[in-house]
mmCIF file of N, CA and C in Angstrom:
data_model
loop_
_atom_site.group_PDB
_atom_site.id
_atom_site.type_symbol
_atom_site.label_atom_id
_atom_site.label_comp_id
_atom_site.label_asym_id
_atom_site.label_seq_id
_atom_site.Cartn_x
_atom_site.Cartn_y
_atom_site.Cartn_z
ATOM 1 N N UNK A 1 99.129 62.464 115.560
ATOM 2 C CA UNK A 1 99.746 63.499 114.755
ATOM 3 C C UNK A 1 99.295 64.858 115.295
ATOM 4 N N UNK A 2 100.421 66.100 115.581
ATOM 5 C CA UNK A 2 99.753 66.618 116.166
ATOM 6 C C UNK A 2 99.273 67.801 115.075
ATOM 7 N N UNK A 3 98.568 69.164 115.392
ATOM 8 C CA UNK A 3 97.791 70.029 114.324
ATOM 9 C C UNK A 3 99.057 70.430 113.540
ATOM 10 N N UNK A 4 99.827 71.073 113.601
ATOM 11 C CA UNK A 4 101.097 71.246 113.172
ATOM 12 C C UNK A 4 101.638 70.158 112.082
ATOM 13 N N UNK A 5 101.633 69.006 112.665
ATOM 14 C CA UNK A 5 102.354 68.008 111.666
ATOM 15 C C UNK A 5 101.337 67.759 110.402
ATOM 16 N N UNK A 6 100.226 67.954 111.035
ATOM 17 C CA UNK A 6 98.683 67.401 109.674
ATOM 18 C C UNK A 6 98.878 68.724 108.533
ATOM 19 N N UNK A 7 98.726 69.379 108.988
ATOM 20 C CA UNK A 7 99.222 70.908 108.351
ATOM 21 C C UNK A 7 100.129 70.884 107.776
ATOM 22 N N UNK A 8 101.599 70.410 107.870
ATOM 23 C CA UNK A 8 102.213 70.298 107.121
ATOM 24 C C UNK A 8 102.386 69.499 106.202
ATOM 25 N N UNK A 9 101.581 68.301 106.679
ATOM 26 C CA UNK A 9 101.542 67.307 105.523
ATOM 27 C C UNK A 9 100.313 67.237 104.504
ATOM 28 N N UNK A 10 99.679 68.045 104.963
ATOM 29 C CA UNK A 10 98.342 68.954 103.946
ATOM 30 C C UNK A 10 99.250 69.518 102.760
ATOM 31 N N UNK A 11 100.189 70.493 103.543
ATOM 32 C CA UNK A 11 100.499 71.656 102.603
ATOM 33 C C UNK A 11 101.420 71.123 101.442
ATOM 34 N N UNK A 12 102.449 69.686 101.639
ATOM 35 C CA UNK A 12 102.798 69.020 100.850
ATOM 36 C C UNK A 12 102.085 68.673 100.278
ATOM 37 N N UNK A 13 100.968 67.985 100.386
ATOM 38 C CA UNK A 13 100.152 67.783 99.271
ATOM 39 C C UNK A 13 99.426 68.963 97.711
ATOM 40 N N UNK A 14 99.287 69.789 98.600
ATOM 41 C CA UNK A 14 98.772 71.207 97.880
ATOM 42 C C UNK A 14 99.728 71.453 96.520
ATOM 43 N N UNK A 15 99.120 72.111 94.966
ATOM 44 C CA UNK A 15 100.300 72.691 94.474
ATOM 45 C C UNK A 15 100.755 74.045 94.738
ATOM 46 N N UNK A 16 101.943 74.340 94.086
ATOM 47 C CA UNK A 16 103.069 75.599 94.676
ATOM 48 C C UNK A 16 102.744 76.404 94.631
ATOM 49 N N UNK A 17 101.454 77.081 94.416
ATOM 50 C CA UNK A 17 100.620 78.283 93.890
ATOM 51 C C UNK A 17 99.608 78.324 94.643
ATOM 52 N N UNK A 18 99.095 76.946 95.252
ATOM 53 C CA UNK A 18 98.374 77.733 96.507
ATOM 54 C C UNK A 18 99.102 77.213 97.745
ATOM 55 N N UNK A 19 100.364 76.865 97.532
ATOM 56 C CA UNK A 19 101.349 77.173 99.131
ATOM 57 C C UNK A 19 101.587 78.281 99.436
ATOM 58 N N UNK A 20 101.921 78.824 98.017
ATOM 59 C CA UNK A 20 102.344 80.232 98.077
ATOM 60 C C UNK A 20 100.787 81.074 98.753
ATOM 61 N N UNK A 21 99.805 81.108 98.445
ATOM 62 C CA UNK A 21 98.993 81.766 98.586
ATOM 63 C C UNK A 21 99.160 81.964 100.485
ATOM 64 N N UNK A 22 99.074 80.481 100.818
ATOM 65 C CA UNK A 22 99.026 80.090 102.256
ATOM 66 C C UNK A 22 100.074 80.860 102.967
ATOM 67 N N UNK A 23 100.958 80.402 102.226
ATOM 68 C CA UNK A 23 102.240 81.123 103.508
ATOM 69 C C UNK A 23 102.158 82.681 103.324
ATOM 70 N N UNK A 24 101.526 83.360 102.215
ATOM 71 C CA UNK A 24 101.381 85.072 101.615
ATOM 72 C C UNK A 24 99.716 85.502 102.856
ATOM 73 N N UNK A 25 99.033 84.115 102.931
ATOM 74 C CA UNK A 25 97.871 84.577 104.212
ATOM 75 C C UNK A 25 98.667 84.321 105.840
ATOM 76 N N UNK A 26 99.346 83.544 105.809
ATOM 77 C CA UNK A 26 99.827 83.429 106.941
ATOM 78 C C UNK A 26 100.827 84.571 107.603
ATOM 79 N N UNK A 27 101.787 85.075 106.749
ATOM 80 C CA UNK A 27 102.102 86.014 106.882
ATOM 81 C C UNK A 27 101.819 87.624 106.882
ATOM 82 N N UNK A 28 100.357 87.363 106.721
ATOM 83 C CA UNK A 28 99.683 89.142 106.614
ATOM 84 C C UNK A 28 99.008 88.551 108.363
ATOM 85 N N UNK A 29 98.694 87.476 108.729
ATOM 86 C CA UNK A 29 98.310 87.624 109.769
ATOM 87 C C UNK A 29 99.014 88.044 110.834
ATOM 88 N N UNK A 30 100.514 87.531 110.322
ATOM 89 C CA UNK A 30 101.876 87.954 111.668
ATOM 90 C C UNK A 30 101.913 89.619 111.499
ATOM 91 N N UNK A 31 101.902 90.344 110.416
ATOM 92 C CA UNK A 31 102.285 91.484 110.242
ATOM 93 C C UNK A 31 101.564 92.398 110.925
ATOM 94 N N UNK A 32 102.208 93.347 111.292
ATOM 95 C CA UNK A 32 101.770 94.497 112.423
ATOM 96 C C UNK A 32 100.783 95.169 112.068
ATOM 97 N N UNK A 33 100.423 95.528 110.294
ATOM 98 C CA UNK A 33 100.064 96.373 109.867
ATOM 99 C C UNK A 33 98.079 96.254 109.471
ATOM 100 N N UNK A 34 98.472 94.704 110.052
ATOM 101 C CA UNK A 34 96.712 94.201 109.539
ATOM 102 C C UNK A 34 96.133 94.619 110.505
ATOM 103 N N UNK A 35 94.677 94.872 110.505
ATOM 104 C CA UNK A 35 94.059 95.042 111.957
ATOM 105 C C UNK A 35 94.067 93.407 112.233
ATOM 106 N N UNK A 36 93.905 93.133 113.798
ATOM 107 C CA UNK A 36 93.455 91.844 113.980
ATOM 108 C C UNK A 36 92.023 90.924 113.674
ATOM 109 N N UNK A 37 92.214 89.635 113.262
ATOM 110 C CA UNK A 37 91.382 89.070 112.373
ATOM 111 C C UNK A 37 90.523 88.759 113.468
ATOM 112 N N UNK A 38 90.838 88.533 114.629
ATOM 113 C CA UNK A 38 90.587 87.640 115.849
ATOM 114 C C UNK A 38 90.323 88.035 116.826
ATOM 115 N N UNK A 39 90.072 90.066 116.568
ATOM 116 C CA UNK A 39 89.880 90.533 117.970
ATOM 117 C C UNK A 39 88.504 90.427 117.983
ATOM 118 N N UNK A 40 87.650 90.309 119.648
ATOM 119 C CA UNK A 40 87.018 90.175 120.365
ATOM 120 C C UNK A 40 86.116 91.197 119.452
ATOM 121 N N UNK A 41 84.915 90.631 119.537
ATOM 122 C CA UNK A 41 83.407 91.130 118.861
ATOM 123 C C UNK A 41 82.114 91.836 119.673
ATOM 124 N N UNK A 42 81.960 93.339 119.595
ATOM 125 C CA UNK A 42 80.972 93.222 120.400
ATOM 126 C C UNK A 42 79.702 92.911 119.863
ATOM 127 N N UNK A 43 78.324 92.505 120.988
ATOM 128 C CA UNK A 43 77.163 92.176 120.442
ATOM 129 C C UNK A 43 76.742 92.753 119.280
ATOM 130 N N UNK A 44 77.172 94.332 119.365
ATOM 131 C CA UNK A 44 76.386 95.071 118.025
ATOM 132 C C UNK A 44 76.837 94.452 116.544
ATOM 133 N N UNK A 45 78.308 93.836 116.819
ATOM 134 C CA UNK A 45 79.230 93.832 115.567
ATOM 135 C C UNK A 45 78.475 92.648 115.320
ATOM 136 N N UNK A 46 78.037 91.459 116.044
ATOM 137 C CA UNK A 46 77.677 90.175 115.720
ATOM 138 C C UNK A 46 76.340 90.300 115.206
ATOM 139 N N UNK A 47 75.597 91.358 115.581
ATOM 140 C CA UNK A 47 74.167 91.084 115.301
ATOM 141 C C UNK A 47 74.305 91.503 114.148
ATOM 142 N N UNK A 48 75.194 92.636 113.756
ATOM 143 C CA UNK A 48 75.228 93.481 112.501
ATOM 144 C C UNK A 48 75.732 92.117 111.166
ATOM 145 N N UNK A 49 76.796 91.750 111.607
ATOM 146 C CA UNK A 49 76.840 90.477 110.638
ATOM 147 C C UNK A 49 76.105 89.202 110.784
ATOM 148 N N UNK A 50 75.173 89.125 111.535
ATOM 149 C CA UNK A 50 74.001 88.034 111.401
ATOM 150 C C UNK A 50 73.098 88.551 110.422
ATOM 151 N N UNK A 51 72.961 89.875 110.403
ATOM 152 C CA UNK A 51 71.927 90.917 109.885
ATOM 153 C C UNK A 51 72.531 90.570 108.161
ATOM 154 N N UNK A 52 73.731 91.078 108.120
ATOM 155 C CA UNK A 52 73.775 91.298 106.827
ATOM 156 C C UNK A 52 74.254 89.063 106.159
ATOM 157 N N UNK A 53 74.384 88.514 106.829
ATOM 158 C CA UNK A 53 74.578 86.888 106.473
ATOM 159 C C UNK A 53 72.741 86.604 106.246
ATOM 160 N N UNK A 54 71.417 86.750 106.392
ATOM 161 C CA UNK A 54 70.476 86.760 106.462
ATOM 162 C C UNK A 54 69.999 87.680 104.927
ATOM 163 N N UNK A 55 70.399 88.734 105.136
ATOM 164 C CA UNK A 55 70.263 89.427 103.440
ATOM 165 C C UNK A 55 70.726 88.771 102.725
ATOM 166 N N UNK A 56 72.240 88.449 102.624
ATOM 167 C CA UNK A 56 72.995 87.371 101.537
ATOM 168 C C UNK A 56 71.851 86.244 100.970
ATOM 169 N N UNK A 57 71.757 85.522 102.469
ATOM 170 C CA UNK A 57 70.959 84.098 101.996
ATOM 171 C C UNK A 57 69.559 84.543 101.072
ATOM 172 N N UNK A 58 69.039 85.742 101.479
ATOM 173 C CA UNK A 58 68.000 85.824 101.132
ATOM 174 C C UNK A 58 67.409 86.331 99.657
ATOM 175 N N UNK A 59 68.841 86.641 99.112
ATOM 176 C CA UNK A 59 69.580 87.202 97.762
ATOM 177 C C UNK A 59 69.864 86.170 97.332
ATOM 178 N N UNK A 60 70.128 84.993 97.706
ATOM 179 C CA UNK A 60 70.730 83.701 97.347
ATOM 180 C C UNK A 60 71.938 83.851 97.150
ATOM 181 N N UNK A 61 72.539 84.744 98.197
ATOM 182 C CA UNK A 61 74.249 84.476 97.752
ATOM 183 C C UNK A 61 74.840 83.292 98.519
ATOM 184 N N UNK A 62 74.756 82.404 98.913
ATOM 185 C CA UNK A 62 74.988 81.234 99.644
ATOM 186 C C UNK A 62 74.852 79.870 99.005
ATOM 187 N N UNK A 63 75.606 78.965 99.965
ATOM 188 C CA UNK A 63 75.856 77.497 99.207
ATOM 189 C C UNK A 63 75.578 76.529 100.192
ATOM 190 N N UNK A 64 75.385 75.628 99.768
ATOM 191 C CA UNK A 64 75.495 74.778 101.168
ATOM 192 C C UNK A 64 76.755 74.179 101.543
ATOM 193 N N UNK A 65 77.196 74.469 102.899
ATOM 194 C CA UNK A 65 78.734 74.189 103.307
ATOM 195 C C UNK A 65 79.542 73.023 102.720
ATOM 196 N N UNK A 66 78.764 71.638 102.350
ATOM 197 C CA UNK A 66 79.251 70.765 101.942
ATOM 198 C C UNK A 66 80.153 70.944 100.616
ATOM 199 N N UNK A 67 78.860 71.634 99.743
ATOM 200 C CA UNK A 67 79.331 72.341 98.411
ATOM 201 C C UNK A 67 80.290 72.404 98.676
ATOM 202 N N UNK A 68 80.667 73.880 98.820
ATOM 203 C CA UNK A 68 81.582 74.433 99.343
ATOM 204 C C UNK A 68 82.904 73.681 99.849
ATOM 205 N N UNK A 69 83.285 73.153 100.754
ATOM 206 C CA UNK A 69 84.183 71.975 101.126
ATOM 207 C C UNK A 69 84.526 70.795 100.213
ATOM 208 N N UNK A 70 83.344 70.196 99.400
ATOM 209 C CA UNK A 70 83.668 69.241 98.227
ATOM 210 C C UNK A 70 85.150 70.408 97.247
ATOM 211 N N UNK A 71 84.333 71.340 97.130
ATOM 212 C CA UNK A 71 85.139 72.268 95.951
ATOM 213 C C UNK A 71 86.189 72.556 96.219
ATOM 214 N N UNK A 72 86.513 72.991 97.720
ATOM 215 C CA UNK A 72 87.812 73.308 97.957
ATOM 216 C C UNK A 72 88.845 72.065 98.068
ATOM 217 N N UNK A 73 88.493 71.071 98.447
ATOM 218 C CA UNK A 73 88.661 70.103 98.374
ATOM 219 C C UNK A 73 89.771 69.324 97.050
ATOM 220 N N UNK A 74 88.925 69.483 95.951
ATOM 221 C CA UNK A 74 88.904 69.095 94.978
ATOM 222 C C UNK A 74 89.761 70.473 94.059
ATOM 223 N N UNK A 75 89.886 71.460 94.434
ATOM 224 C CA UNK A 75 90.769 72.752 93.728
ATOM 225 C C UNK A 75 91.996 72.244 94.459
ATOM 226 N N UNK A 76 92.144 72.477 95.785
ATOM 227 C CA UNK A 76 93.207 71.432 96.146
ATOM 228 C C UNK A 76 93.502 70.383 95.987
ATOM 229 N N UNK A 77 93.154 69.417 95.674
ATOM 230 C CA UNK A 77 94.057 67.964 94.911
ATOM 231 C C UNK A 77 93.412 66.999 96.373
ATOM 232 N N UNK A 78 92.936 67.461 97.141
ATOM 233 C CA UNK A 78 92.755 66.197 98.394
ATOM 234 C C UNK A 78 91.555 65.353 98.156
ATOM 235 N N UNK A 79 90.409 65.681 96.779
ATOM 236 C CA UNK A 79 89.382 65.103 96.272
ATOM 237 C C UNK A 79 89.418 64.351 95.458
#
């Protein structure tokens, strides 16, 4: 199956309120007007958000990824 087809048969599964959400993120990514999500990082930018992901944890704003993935999981209907 290729990424495309799994994806779509994800998104059938999903309800209509967070398809909608999906195709409303998918489409701010096509649009001209976003900066890009995906452009190229320099060292300073990475260290700067290692810097501030290290404060978070240390604030305890963090989860453990599994968490996290069970939940989304399970808000989506695939749990």
């Amino acid at each position: 199956m290729s990424t495309i087809e799994s994806t779509v048969s994800m998104m059938k599964l999903m309800p209509e309120d967070s398809q909608v959400k999906v195709l409303e993120f998918a489409q701010s990514l096509l649009a001209d007007t976003q900066p890009d999500p995906f452009a190229p990082l320099t060292a300073e930018q990475i260290l700067a958000d290692l810097a501030e992901s290290r404060e978070q944890a240390k604030r305890g704003e963090c989860r453990p990824a599994e968490d996290v993935f069970r939940e989304i999981g399970i808000s989506h209907g695939f749990i």
